mmCIF file of C-alpha atoms and ligand atoms in Angstrom:
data_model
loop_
_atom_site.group_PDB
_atom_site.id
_atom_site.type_symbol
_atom_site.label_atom_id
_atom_site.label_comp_id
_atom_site.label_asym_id
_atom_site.label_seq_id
_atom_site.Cartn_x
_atom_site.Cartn_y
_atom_site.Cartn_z
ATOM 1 C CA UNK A 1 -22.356 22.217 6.523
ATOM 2 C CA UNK A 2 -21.643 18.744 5.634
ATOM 3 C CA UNK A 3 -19.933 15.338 6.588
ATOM 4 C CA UNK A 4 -18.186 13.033 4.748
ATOM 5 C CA UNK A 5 -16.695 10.019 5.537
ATOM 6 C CA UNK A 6 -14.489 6.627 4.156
ATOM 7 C CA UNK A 7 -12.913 3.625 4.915
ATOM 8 C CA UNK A 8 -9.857 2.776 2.948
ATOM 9 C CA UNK A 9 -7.684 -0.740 3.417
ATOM 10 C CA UNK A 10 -3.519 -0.524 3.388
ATOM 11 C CA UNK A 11 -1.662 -2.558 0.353
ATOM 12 C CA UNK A 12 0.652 -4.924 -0.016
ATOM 13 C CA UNK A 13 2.700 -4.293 -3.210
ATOM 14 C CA UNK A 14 3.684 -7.838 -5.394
ATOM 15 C CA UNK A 15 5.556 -5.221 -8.054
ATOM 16 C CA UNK A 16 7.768 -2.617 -5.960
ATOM 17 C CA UNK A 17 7.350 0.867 -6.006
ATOM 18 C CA UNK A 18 10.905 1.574 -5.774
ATOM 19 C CA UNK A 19 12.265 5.236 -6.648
ATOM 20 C CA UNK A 20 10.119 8.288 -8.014
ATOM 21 C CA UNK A 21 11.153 11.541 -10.134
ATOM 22 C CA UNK A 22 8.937 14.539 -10.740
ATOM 23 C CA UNK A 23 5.831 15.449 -8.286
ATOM 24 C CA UNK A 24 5.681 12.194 -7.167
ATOM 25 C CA UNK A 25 5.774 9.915 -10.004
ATOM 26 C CA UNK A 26 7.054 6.440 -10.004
ATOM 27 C CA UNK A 27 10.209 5.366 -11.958
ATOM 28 C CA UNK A 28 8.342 1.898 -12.455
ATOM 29 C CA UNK A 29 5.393 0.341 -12.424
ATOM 30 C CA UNK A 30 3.632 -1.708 -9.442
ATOM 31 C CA UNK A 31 0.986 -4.155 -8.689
ATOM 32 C CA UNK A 32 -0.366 -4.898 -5.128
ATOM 33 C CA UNK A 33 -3.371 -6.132 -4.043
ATOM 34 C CA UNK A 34 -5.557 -4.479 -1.515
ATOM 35 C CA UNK A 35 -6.177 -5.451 2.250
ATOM 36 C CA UNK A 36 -9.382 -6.159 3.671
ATOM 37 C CA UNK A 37 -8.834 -5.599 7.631
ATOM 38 C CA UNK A 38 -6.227 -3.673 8.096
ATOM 39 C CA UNK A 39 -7.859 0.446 6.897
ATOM 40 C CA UNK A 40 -8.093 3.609 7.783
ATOM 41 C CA UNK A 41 -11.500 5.374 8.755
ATOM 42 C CA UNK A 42 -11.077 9.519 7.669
ATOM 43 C CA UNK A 43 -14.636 11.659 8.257
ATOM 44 C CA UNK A 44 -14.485 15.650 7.244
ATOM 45 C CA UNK A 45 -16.870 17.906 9.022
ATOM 46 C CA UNK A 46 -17.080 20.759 6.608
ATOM 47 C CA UNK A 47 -18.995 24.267 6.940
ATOM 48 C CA UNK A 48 -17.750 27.668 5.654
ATOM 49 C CA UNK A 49 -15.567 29.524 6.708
ATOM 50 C CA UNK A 50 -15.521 31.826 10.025
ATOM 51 C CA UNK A 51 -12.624 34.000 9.931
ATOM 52 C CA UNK A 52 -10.662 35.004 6.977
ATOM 53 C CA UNK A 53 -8.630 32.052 6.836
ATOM 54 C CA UNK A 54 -10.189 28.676 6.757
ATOM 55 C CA UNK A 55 -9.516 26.432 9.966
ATOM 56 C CA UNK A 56 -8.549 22.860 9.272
ATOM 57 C CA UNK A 57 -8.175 21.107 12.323
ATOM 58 C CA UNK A 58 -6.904 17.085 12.326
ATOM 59 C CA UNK A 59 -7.454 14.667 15.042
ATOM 60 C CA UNK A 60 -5.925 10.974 14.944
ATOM 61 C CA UNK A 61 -8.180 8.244 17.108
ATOM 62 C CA UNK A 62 -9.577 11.341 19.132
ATOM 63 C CA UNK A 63 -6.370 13.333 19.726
ATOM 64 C CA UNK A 64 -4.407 16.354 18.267
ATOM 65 C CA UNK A 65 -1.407 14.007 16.717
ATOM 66 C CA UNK A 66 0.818 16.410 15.614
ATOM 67 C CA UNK A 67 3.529 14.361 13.359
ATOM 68 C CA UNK A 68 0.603 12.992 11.485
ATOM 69 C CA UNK A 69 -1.590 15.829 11.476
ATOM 70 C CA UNK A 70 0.533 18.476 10.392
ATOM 71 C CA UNK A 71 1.622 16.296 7.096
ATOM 72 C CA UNK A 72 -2.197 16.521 6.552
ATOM 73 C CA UNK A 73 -2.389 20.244 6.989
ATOM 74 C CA UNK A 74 0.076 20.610 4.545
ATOM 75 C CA UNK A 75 -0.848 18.596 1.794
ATOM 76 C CA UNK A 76 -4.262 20.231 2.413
ATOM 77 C CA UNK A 77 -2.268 23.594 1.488
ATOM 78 C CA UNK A 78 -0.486 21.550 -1.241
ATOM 79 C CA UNK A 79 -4.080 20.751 -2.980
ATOM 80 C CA UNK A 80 -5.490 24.747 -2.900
ATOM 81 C CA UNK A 81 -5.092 24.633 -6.829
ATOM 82 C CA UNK A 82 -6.862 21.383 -7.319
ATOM 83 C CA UNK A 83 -9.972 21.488 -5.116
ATOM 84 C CA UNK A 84 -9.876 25.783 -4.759
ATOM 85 C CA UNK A 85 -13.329 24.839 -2.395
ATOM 86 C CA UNK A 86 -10.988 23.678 0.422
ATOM 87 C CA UNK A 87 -9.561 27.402 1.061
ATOM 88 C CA UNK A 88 -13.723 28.404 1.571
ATOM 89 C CA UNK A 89 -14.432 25.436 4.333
ATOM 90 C CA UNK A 90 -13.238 25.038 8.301
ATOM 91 C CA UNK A 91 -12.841 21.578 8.458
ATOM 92 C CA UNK A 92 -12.483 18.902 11.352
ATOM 93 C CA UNK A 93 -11.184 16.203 9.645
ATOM 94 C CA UNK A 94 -10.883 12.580 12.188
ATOM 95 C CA UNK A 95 -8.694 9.639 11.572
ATOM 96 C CA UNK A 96 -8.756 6.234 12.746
ATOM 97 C CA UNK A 97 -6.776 3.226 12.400
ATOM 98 C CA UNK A 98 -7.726 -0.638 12.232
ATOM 99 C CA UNK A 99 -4.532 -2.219 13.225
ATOM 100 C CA UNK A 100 -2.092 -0.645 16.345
ATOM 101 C CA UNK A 101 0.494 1.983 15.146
ATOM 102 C CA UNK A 102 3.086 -0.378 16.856
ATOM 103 C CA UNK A 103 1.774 -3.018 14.171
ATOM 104 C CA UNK A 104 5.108 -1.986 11.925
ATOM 105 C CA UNK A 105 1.887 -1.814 9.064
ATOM 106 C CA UNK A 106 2.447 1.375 6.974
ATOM 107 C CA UNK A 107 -0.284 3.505 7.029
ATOM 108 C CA UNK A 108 0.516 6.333 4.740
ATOM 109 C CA UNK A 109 -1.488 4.478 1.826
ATOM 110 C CA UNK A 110 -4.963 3.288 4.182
ATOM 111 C CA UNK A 111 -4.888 7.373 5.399
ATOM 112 C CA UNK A 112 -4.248 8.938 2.445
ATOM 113 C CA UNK A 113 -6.524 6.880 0.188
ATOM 114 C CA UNK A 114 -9.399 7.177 2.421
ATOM 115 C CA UNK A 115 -8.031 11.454 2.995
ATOM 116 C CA UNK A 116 -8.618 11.090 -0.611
ATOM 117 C CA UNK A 117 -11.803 9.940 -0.732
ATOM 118 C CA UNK A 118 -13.540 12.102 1.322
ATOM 119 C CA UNK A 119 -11.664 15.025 -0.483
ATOM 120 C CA UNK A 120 -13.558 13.637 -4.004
ATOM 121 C CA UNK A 121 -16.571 13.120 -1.894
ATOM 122 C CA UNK A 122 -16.871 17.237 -0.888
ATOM 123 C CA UNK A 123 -16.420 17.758 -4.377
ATOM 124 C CA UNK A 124 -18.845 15.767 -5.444
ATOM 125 C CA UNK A 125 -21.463 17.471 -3.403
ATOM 126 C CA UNK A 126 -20.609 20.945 -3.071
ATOM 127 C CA UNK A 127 -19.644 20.933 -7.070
ATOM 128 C CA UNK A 128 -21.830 18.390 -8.487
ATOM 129 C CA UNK A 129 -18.528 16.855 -10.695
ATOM 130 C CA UNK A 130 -17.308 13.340 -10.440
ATOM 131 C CA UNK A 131 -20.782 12.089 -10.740
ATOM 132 C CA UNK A 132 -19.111 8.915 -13.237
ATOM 133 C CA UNK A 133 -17.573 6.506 -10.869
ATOM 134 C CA UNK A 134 -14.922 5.871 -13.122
ATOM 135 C CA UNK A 135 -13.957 9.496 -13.075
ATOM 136 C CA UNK A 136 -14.382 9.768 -9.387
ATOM 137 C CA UNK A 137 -12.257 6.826 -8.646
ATOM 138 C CA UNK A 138 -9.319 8.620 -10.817
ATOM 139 C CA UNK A 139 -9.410 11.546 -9.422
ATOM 140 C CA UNK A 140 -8.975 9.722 -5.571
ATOM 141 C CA UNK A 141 -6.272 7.966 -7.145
ATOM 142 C CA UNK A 142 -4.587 10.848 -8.593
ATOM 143 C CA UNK A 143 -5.096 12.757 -5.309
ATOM 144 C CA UNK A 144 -3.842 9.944 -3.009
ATOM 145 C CA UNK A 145 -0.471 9.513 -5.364
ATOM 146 C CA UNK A 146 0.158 13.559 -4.280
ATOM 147 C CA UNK A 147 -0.186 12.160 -0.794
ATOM 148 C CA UNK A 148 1.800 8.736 -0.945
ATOM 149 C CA UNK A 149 2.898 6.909 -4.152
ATOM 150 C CA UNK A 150 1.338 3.569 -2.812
ATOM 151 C CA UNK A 151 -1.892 4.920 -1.684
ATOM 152 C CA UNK A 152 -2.650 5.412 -5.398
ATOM 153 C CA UNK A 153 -3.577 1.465 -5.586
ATOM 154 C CA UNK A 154 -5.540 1.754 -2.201
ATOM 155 C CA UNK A 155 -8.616 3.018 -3.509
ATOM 156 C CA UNK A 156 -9.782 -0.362 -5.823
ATOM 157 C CA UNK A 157 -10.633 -3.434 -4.194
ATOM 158 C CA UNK A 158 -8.301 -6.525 -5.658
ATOM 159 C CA UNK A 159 -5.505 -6.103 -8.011
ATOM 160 C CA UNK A 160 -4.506 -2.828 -8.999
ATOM 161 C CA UNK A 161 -1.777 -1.403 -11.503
ATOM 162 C CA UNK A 162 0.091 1.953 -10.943
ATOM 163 C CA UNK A 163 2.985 3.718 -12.905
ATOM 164 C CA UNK A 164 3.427 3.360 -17.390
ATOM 165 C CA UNK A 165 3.438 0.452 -18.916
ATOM 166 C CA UNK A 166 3.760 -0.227 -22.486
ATOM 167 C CA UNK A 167 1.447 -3.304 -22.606
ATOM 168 C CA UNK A 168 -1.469 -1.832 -20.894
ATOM 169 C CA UNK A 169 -2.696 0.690 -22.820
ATOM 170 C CA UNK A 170 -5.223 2.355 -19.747
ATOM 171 C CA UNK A 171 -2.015 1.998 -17.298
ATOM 172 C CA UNK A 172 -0.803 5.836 -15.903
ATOM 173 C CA UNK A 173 1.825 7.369 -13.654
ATOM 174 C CA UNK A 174 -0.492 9.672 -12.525
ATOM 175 C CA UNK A 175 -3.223 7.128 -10.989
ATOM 176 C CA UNK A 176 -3.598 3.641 -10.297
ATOM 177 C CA UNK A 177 -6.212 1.490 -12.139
ATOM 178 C CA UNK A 178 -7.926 -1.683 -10.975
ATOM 179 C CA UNK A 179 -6.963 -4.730 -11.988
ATOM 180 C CA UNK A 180 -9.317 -7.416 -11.634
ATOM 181 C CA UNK A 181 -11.190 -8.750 -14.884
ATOM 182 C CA UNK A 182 -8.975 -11.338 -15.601
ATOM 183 C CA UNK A 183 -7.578 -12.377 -12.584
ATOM 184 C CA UNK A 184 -7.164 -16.442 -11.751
ATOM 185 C CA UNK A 185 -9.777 -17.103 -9.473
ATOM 186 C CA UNK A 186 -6.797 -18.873 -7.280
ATOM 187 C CA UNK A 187 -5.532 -15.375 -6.784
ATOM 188 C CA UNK A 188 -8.824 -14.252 -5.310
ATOM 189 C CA UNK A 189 -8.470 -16.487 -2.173
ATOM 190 C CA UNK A 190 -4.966 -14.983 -1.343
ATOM 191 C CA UNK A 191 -4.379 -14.582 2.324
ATOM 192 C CA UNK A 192 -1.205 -12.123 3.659
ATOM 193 C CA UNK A 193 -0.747 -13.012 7.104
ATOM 194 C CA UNK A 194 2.081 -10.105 8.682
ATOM 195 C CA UNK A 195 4.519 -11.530 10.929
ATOM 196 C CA UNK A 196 5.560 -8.447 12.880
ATOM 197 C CA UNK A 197 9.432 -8.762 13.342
ATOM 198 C CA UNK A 198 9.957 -5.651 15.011
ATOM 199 C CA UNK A 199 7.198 -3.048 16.004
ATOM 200 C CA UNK A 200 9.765 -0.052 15.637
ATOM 201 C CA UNK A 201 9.762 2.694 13.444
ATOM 202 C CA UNK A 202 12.441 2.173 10.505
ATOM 203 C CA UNK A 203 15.248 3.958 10.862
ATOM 204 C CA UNK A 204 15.170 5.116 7.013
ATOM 205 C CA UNK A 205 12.308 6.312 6.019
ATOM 206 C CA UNK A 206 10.721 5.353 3.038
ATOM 207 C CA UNK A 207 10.627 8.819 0.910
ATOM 208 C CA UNK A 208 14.612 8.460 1.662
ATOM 209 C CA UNK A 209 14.849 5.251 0.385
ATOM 210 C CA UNK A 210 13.290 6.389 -3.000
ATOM 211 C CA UNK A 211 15.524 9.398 -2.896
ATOM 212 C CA UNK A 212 18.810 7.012 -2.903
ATOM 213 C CA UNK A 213 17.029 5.579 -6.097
ATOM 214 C CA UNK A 214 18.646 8.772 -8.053
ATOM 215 C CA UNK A 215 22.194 7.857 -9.214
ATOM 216 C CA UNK A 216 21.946 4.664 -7.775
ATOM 217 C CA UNK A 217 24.302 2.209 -9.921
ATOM 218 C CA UNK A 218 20.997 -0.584 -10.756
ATOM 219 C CA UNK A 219 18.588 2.104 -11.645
ATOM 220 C CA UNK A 220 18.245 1.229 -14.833
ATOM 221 C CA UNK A 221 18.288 -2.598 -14.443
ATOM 222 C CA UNK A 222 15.818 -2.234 -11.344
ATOM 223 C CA UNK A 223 13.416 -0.358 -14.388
ATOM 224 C CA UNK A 224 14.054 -3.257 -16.303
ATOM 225 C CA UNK A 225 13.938 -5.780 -13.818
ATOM 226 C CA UNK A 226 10.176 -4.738 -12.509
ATOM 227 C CA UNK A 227 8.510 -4.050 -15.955
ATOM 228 C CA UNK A 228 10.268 -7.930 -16.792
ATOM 229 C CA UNK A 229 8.527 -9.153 -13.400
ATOM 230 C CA UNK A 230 5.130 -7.334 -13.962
ATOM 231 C CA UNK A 231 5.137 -8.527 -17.372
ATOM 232 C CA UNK A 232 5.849 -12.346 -16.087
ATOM 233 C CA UNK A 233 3.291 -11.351 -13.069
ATOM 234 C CA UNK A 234 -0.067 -10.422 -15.116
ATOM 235 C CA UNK A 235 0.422 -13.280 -17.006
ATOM 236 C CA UNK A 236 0.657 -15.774 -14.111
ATOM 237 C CA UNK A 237 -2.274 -14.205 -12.811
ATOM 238 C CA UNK A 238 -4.459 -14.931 -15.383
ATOM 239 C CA UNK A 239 -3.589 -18.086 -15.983
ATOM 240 C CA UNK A 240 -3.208 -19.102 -12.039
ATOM 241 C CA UNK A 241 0.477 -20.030 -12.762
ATOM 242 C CA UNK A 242 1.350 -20.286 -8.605
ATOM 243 C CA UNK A 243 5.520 -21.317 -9.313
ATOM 244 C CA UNK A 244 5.866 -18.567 -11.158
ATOM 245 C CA UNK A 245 3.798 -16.310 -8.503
ATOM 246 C CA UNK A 246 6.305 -17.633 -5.881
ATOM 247 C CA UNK A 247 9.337 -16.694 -8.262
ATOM 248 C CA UNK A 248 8.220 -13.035 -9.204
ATOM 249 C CA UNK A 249 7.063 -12.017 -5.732
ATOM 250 C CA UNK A 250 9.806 -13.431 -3.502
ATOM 251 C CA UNK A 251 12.620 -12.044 -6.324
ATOM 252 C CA UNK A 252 10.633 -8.686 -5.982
ATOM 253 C CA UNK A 253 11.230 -8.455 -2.122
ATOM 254 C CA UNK A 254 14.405 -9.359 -1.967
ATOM 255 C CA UNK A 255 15.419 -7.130 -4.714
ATOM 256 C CA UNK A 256 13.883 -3.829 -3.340
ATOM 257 C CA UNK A 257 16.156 -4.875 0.135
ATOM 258 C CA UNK A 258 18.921 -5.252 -2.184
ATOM 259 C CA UNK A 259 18.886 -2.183 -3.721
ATOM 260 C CA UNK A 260 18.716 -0.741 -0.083
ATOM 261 C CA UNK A 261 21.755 -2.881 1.243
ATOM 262 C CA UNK A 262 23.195 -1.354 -2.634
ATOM 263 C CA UNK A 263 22.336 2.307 -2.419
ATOM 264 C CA UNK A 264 25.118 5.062 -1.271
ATOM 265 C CA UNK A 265 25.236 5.055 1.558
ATOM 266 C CA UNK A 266 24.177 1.871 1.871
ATOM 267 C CA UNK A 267 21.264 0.594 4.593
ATOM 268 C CA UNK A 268 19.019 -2.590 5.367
ATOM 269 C CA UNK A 269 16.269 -2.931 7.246
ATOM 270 C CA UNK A 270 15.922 -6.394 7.467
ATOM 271 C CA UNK A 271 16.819 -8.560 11.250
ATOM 272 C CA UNK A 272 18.527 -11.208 11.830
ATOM 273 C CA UNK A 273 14.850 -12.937 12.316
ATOM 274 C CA UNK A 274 13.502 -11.691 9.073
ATOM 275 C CA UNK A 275 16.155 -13.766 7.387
ATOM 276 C CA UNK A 276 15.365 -17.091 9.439
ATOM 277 C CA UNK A 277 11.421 -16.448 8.858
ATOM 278 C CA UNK A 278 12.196 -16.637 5.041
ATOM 279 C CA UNK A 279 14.677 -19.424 5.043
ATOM 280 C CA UNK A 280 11.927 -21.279 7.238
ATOM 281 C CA UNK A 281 9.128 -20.750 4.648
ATOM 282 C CA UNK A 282 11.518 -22.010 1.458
ATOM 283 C CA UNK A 283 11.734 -25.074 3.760
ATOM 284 C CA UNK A 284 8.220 -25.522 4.268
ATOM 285 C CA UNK A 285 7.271 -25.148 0.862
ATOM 286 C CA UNK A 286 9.703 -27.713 -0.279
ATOM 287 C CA UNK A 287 8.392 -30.037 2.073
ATOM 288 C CA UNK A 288 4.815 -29.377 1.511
ATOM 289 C CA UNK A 289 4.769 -28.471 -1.950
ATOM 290 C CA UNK A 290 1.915 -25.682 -0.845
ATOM 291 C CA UNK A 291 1.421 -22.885 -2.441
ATOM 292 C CA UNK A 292 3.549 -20.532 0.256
ATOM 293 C CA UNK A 293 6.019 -17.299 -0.240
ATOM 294 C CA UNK A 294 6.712 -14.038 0.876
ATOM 295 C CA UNK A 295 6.795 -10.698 0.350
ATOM 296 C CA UNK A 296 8.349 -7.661 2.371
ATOM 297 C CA UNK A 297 7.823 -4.004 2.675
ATOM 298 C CA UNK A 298 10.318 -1.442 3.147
ATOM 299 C CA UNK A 299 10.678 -2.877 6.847
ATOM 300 C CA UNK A 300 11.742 -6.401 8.679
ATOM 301 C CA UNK A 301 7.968 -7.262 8.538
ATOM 302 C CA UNK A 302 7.021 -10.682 6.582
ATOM 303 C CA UNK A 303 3.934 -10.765 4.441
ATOM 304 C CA UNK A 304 3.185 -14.485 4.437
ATOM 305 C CA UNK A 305 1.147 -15.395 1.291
ATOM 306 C CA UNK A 306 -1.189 -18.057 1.086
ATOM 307 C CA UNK A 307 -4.485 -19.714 0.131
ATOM 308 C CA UNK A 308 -7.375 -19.193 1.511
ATOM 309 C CA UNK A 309 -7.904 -23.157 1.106
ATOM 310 C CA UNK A 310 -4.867 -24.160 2.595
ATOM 311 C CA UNK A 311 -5.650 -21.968 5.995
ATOM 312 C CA UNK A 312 -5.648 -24.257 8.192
ATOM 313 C CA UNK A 313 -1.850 -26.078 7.926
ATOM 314 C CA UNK A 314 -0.537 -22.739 7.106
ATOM 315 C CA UNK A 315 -1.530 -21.595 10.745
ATOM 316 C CA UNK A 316 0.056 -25.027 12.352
ATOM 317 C CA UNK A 317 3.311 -24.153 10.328
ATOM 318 C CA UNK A 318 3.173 -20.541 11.358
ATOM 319 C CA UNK A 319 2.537 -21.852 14.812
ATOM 320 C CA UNK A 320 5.105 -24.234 15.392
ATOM 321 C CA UNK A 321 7.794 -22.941 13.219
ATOM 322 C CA UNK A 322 7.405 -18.969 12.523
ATOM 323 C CA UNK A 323 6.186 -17.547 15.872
ATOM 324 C CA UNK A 324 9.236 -17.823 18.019
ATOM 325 C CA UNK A 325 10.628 -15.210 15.151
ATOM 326 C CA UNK A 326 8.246 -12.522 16.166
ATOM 327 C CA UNK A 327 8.233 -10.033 18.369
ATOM 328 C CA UNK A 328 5.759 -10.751 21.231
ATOM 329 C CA UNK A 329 4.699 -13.220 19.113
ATOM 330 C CA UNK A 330 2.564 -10.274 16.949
ATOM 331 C CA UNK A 331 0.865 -11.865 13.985
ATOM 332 C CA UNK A 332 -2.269 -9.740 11.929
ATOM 333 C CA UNK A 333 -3.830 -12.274 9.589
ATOM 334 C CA UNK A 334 -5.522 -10.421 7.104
ATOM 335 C CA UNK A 335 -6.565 -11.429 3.475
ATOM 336 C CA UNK A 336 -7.473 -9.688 -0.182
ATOM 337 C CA UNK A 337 -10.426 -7.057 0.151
ATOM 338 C CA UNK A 338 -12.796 -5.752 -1.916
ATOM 339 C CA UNK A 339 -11.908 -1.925 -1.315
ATOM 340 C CA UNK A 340 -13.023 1.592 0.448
ATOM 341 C CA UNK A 341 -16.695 1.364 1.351
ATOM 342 C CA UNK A 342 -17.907 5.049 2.093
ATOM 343 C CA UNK A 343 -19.162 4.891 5.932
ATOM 344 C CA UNK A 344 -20.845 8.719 6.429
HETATM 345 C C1 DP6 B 1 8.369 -0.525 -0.544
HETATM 346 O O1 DP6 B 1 4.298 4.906 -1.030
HETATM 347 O O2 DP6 B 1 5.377 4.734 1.238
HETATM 348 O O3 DP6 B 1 6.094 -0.176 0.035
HETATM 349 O O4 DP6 B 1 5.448 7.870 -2.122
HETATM 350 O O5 DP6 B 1 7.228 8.474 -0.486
HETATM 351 O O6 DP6 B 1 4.889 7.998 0.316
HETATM 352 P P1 DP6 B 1 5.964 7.694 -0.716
HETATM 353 O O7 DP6 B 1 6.409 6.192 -0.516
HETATM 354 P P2 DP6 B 1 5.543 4.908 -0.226
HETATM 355 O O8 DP6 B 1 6.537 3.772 -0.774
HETATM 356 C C2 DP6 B 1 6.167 2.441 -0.747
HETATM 357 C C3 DP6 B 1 7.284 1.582 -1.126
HETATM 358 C C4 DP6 B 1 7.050 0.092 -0.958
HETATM 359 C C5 DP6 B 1 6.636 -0.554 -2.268
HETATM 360 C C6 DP6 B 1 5.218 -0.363 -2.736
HETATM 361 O O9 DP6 B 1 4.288 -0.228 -1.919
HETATM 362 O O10 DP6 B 1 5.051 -0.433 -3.964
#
């Protein structure tokens, strides 16, 4: 009998994860950076088994959440090969979100980071493998990909890189790695404050959305297009190059929405307030001449991006000129993180 338990932050993706082939691997590479207040919590009671076949039970904030819980189940089925333990163990495995599921925040990578996690933890103890916390860290990654592509990059703090790519040697599509060494320290004070444009659940999901990737007429430029950008991307970062931030991150959105608004048959999820929100924020920077952009999701959300230093007019701006754009007037302010911290 044992318990195990993490707490793992969403990401916001600078380099889109747009398309995958194969058991879940990515047709290009991506970069996000990790969130520090918006997480998952996941604990796994585990003891052996009763009856013949193990019991895994799944509760989300307290109750039996079906939808949610029965994707768990099955990926739990999915990973009898790779941890052959889990078909010995009843488990009780508990979920818990930070932010409100009407936040419009995805939280397929937070869950299934921190899912995989505690997975690596049981391992650890009932096996006594992983013990290297570079192989541990790997293996979460690898695990979380199975789960959701982007949850790969949930489980380092900072920067992280997921998906080949020919100039970094350690890069993978089968995990994420961190990226952080050599990282501006500009880039370490970024802030991503979410302007919640509508709290409804898209009406394509995003596992669709990747699917429409296959035969789509820019496939091969879009491949092109985001090793070009990541290229551009790493070196701005290390050099703490903010115009050509702005450039590569705000071409990146609006890229991934136009390969939606491009795919057959065709769809968009961006409002009519999205688009005023990031004409407002072109504006702004022009005026200001602050370091300001955007970045979106598969969704109508805005990820404002900003400076930790420049806080305080950022909020006036967002105040007087963004707010009327959202719905109830839902903002999260959140900022970089420093990763999953293990809580049980
Ligand atoms: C637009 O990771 O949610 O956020 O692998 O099917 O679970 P699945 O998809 P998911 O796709 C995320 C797409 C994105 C870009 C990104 O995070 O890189």
């Amino acid at each position: 009998m044992g318990k195990v338990g993490w707490q793992s932050p969403s990401n916001i993706a600078l380099i889109k994860y747009w398309g995958k082939f194969g058991v879940q691997l990515p047709k290009n590479p991506s970069l996000s950076f990790g969130l520090s207040d918006a997480y998952s919590q996941i604990s796994i009671q585990y003891s052996s088994k009763h009856s013949e076949k193990a019991e895994h039970k799944f509760l989300f904030e307290g109750n039996e959440n079906h939808a949610f819980g029965d994707k768990i189940i099955r990926f739990l089925n999915e990973l009898d090969t790779i941890f052959p333990f889990l078909k010995q163990l009843d488990l009780q495995i508990e979920s818990k979100n930070s932010f409100p599921h009407s936040a419009g925040i995805a939280s397929s990578a937070s869950s299934m980071s921190a899912l995989a996690l505690c997975l690596c933890s049981i391992e650890k103890e009932l096996i006594g493998s992983l013990q290297k916390e570079n192989n541990f860290y790997q293996k979460a990654s690898y695990i979380a990909r199975l789960g959701s592509g982007s949850a790969s990059r949930s489980v380092y703090g900072g920067y992280s890189i997921w998906g080949e790519f020919s100039e970094l040697k350690q890069s993978s599509n089968d995990f994420a790695i961190p990226f952080n060494s050599e990282i501006h320290l500009l880039f370490m004070q970024i802030r991503d404050s979410i302007l919640i444009v509508s709290d409804q659940e898209k009406t394509v999901s995003s596992r669709a959305g990747h699917a429409l990737m296959n035969g789509h007429p820019y496939a091969e430029a879009r491949i092109l297009q985001s090793k070009k950008n990541l290229k551009k991307l790493i070196t701005a970062l290390k050099v703490g190059d903010a115009n050509s931030f702005i450039e590569i991150v705000e071409n990146e959105a609006l890229s991934l929405h136009a390969l939606m608004l491009s795919s057959n048959p065709w769809y968009s999820l961006l409002l009519p307030n999205t688009l005023k929100i990031l004409e407002k924020i072109r504006e702004f920077r022009n005026k200001s001449k602050l370091f300001i952009c955007f970045t979106l999701d598969a969704g109508p959300n805005v990820h404002l991006l900003y400076l930790e230093e420049n806080k305080s007019q950022i909020l006036e701006f967002i105040d007087k000129e963004l707010v009327e754009f959202c719905f109830e007037g839902k903002i999260i302010h959140d900022k970089i993180g420093f990763g999953p911290k293990r809580i049980i």
